PDB file of C-alpha atoms in Angstrom:
ATOM      1  CA  UNK F   6     115.952 122.472 116.125  1.00 84.00           C
ATOM      2  CA  UNK F   7     118.897 120.074 116.154  1.00 87.00           C
ATOM      3  CA  UNK F   8     116.812 117.369 114.501  1.00 85.00           C
ATOM      4  CA  UNK F   9     115.733 119.773 111.767  1.00 87.00           C
ATOM      5  CA  UNK F  10     119.327 120.793 111.095  1.00 89.00           C
ATOM      6  CA  UNK F  11     120.433 117.157 111.019  1.00 88.00           C
ATOM      7  CA  UNK F  12     117.603 116.327 108.627  1.00 86.00           C
ATOM      8  CA  UNK F  13     118.573 119.177 106.313  1.00 88.00           C
ATOM      9  CA  UNK F  14     122.212 118.112 106.300  1.00 90.00           C
ATOM     10  CA  UNK F  15     121.199 114.505 105.676  1.00 86.00           C
ATOM     11  CA  UNK F  16     118.966 115.428 102.740  1.00 85.00           C
ATOM     12  CA  UNK F  17     121.624 117.675 101.231  1.00 89.00           C
ATOM     13  CA  UNK F  18     124.433 115.137 101.630  1.00 88.00           C
ATOM     14  CA  UNK F  19     122.671 111.960 100.474  1.00 84.00           C
ATOM     15  CA  UNK F  20     122.945 112.549  96.695  1.00 85.00           C
ATOM     16  CA  UNK F  21     126.648 113.252  97.078  1.00 86.00           C
ATOM     17  CA  UNK F  22     127.256 110.257  99.320  1.00 82.00           C
ATOM     18  CA  UNK F  23     125.256 107.906  97.071  1.00 79.00           C
ATOM     19  CA  UNK F  24     127.199 108.980  94.022  1.00 82.00           C
ATOM     20  CA  UNK F  25     130.481 108.009  95.729  1.00 83.00           C
ATOM     21  CA  UNK F  26     129.388 104.546  96.925  1.00 80.00           C
ATOM     22  CA  UNK F  27     130.909 102.642  93.961  1.00 81.00           C
ATOM     23  CA  UNK F  28     134.223 104.466  94.432  1.00 83.00           C
ATOM     24  CA  UNK F  29     134.391 103.200  98.022  1.00 81.00           C
ATOM     25  CA  UNK F  30     133.451  99.635  97.029  1.00 82.00           C
ATOM     26  CA  UNK F  31     129.990  99.960  98.538  1.00 81.00           C
ATOM     27  CA  UNK F  32     127.949  99.661  95.352  1.00 78.00           C
ATOM     28  CA  UNK F  33     126.057  96.732  96.839  1.00 82.00           C
ATOM     29  CA  UNK F  34     124.182  99.218  99.050  1.00 77.00           C
ATOM     30  CA  UNK F  35     122.368 100.478  95.958  1.00 75.00           C
ATOM     31  CA  UNK F  36     121.192  96.998  94.947  1.00 78.00           C
ATOM     32  CA  UNK F  37     117.565  95.899  95.046  1.00 81.00           C
ATOM     33  CA  UNK F  38     118.299  93.032  97.415  1.00 86.00           C
ATOM     34  CA  UNK F  39     119.707  95.363 100.051  1.00 87.00           C
ATOM     35  CA  UNK F  40     116.604  97.557  99.926  1.00 85.00           C
ATOM     36  CA  UNK F  41     114.305  94.550 100.227  1.00 90.00           C
ATOM     37  CA  UNK F  42     116.158  93.230 103.275  1.00 91.00           C
ATOM     38  CA  UNK F  43     116.134  96.653 104.878  1.00 89.00           C
ATOM     39  CA  UNK F  44     112.363  96.891 104.297  1.00 90.00           C
ATOM     40  CA  UNK F  45     111.884  93.569 106.081  1.00 92.00           C
ATOM     41  CA  UNK F  46     114.073  94.773 108.956  1.00 92.00           C
ATOM     42  CA  UNK F  47     112.074  98.034 109.171  1.00 89.00           C
ATOM     43  CA  UNK F  48     108.826  96.063 109.247  1.00 90.00           C
ATOM     44  CA  UNK F  49     110.190  93.928 112.091  1.00 92.00           C
ATOM     45  CA  UNK F  50     111.262  96.980 114.104  1.00 90.00           C
ATOM     46  CA  UNK F  51     107.889  98.643 113.477  1.00 88.00           C
ATOM     47  CA  UNK F  52     106.003  95.556 114.656  1.00 87.00           C
ATOM     48  CA  UNK F  53     108.189  95.361 117.762  1.00 90.00           C
ATOM     49  CA  UNK F  54     107.314  98.990 118.527  1.00 87.00           C
ATOM     50  CA  UNK F  55     103.650  99.183 117.576  1.00 86.00           C
ATOM     51  CA  UNK F  56     102.387  95.937 119.111  1.00 86.00           C
ATOM     52  CA  UNK F  57     103.504  96.752 122.692  1.00 88.00           C
ATOM     53  CA  UNK F  58     102.380 100.348 122.177  1.00 85.00           C
ATOM     54  CA  UNK F  59      98.904  99.212 121.212  1.00 84.00           C
ATOM     55  CA  UNK F  60      98.731  96.871 124.192  1.00 87.00           C
ATOM     56  CA  UNK F  61      99.595  99.713 126.554  1.00 87.00           C
ATOM     57  CA  UNK F  62      97.630 102.617 125.047  1.00 86.00           C
ATOM     58  CA  UNK F  63      94.866 100.842 123.060  1.00 87.00           C
ATOM     59  CA  UNK F  64      95.145 103.355 120.235  1.00 86.00           C
ATOM     60  CA  UNK F  65      95.388 102.227 116.630  1.00 84.00           C
ATOM     61  CA  UNK F  66      96.292 105.656 115.242  1.00 87.00           C
ATOM     62  CA  UNK F  67     100.100 105.250 115.623  1.00 85.00           C
ATOM     63  CA  UNK F  68      99.962 101.733 114.208  1.00 83.00           C
ATOM     64  CA  UNK F  69      97.819 102.923 111.313  1.00 86.00           C
ATOM     65  CA  UNK F  70     100.194 105.738 110.434  1.00 87.00           C
ATOM     66  CA  UNK F  71     103.130 103.322 110.769  1.00 85.00           C
ATOM     67  CA  UNK F  72     101.391 100.846 108.490  1.00 87.00           C
ATOM     68  CA  UNK F  73     100.990 103.547 105.851  1.00 92.00           C
ATOM     69  CA  UNK F  74     104.701 104.319 106.101  1.00 89.00           C
ATOM     70  CA  UNK F  75     105.680 100.644 105.832  1.00 88.00           C
ATOM     71  CA  UNK F  76     103.325 100.288 102.858  1.00 92.00           C
ATOM     72  CA  UNK F  77     105.019 103.104 100.957  1.00 92.00           C
ATOM     73  CA  UNK F  78     108.450 101.814 101.957  1.00 88.00           C
ATOM     74  CA  UNK F  79     107.517  98.363 100.643  1.00 89.00           C
ATOM     75  CA  UNK F  80     106.057  99.859  97.499  1.00 91.00           C
ATOM     76  CA  UNK F  81     109.395 101.511  96.768  1.00 85.00           C
ATOM     77  CA  UNK F  82     111.512  98.468  97.641  1.00 82.00           C
ATOM     78  CA  UNK F  83     109.470  95.777  95.935  1.00 85.00           C
TER      79      UNK F  83
END
């Protein structure tokens, strides 16, 4: 329940927060380069999580669903 509330607050606040980024001198967070670097970092974290998970559980389903997520994230960033 707490995660759902936090998600709702996050989704409601993001447009407001993003619109104020230039006023706080953080306009670089909206740049394409930042999103590309963050996609690479997300891919690295995902690989660090899914590879040991596959070795332990021998199930490709979590890695497959993670790969779909990384694909769509990359599609948006690049």
